[in-house]
Coordinates of C-alpha atoms in Angstrom, one line a residue:
X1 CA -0.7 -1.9 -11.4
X2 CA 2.4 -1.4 -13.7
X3 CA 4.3 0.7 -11.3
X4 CA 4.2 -1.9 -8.5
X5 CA 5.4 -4.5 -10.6
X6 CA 8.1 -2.4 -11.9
X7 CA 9.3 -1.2 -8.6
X8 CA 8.4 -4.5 -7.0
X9 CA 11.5 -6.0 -9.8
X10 CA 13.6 -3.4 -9.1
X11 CA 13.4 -4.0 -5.1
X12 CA 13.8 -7.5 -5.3
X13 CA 16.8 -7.7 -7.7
X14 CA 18.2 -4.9 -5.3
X15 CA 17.4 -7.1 -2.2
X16 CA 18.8 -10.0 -3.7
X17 CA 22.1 -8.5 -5.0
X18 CA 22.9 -7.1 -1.5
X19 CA 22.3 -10.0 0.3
X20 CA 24.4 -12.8 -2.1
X21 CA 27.0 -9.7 -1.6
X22 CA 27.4 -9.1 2.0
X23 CA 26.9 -12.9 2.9
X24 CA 29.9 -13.4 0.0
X25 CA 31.9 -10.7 2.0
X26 CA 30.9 -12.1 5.6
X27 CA 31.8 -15.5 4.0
X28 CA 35.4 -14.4 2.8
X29 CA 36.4 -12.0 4.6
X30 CA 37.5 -11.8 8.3
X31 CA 35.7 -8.9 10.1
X32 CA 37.5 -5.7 10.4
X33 CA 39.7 -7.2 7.7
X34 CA 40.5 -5.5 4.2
X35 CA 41.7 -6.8 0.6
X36 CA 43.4 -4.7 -1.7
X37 CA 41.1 -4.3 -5.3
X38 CA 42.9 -1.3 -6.5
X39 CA 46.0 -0.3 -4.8
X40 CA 45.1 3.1 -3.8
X41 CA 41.4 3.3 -4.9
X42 CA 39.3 0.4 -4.1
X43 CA 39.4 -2.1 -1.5
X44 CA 37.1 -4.7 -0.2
X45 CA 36.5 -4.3 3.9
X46 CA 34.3 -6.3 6.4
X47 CA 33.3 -3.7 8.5
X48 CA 30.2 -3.4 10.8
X49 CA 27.7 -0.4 11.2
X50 CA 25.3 -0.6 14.2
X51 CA 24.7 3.0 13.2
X52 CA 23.2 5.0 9.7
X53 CA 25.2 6.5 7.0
X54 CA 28.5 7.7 7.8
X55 CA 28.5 6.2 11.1
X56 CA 25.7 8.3 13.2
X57 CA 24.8 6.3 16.2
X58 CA 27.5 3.5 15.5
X59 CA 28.6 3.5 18.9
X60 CA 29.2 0.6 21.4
X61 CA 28.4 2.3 24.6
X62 CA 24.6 2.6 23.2
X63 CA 22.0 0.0 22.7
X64 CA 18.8 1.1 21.8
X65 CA 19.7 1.7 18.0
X66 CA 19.0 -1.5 16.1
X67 CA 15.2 -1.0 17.5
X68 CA 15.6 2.6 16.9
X69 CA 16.6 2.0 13.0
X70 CA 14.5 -0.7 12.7
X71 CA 11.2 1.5 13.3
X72 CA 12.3 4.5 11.3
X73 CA 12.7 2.1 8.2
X74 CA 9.4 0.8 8.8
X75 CA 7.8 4.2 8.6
X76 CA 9.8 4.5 5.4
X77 CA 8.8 1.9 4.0
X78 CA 5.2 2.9 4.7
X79 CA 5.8 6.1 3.2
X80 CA 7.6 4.7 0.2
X81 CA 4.3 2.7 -0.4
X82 CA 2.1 6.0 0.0
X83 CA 4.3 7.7 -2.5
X84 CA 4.1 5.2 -5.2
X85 CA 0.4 5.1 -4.5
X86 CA 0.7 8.9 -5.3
X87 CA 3.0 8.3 -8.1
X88 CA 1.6 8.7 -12.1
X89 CA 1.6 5.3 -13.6
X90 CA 4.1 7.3 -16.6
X91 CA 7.1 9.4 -14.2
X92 CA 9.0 6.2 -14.6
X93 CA 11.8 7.9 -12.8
X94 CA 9.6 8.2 -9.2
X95 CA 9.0 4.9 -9.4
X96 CA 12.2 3.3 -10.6
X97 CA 13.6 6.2 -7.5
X98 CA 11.1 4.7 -4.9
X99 CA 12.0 0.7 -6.7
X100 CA 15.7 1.8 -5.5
X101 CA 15.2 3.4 -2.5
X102 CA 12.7 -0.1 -1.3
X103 CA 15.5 -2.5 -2.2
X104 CA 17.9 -0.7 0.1
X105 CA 16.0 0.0 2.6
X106 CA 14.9 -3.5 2.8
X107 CA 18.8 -4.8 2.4
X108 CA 19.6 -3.2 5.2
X109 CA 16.6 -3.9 6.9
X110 CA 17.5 -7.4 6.8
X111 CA 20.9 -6.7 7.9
X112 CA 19.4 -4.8 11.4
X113 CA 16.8 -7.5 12.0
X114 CA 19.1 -10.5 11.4
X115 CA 22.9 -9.5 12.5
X116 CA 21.5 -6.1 15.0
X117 CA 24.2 -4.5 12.5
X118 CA 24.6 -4.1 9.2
X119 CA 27.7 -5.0 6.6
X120 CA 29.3 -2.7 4.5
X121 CA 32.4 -3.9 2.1
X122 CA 33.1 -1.1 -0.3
X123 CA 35.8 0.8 0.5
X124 CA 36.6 3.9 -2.3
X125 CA 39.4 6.2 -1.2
X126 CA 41.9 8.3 -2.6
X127 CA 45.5 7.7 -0.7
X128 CA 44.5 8.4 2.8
X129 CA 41.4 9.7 2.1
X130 CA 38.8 7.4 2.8
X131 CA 34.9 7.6 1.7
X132 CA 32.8 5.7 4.9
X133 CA 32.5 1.7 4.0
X134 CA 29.2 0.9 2.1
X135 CA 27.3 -1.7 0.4
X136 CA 24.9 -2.4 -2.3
X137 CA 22.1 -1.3 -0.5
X138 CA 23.4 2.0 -0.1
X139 CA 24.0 2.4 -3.4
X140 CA 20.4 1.7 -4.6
X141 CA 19.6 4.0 -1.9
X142 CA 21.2 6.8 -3.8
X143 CA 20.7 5.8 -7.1
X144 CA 16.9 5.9 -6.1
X145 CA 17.6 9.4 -4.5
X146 CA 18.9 10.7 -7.3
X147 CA 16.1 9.4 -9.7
X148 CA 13.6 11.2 -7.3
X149 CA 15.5 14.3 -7.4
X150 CA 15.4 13.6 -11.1
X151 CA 11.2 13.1 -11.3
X152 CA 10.6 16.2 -8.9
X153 CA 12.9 18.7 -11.6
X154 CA 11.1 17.0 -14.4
X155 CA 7.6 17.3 -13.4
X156 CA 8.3 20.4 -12.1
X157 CA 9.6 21.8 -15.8
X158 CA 6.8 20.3 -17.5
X159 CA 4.5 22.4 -14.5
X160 CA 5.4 25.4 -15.4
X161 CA 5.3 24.5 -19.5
X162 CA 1.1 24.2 -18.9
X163 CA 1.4 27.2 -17.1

């Protein structure tokens, strides 16, 4: 029961974090707008994303991908719940990883079901060089990615130590 709690926490603060953010942003900001954080680095932008990471399927001429988005998190979600299921009650970082990846999905989730779009406001570049917009529920995302990538190389050296 420990390891939904834990990742139940870690989801919730997620979900809550990205939502004060991007209503903060959407409150603040005019859309398409930008303001300067660190000339040259770091910016804050109200930009909108009807489409996934780095922009597949943001396009206007299409309308069938909020329900589109909106079902595949749904199956993640599912499987996200299967995994921690699976998951040993001690590889803390599957289910912090799966905690992460929740929270995220569910920001955004939120975002899709609410808006049909979802807001992004972080905007990292390097002089014209610009990394895609994203928010806080990206970053669990990969945070909870990289903690997964993290439990998989960690059970997988201590499978081939009983070996």
């Amino acid at each position: 029961m420990k390891k939904y709690s834990l990742a139940g926490l870690i989801a919730t603060v997620i979900i809550i974090l990205d939502q004060i953010t991007k209503v903060a942003i959407r409150n603040n900001l005019e859309l398409w707008s930008s303001k300067t954080i660190i000339t040259d680095y770091f910016n804050l932008v109200y930009v909108i994303n009807k489409g996934a990471a780095f922009g597949f399927l943001n396009r206007s001429d299409i309308n069938w991908q909020r329900t589109f988005f909106i079902v595949v998190t749904v199956i993640s979600l599912a499987a996200i719940t299967m995994l921690l299921k699976s998951t040993k009650d001690k590889d803390l970082f599957q289910i912090a990883g799966l905690g992460f990846i929740l929270g995220g999905a569910v920001g955004n989730l939120i975002d899709r079901i609410i808006y049909g779009e979802v807001t992004d406001f972080l905007d990292i570049y390097m002089g014209t060089h610009h990394w895609p917009a994203f928010n806080v529920a990206d970053i669990a995302i990969c945070i909870g990615a990289v903690a997964m990538i993290i439990s998989v190389y960690r059970n997988k050296s201590n499978a081939s130590n009983i070996i």
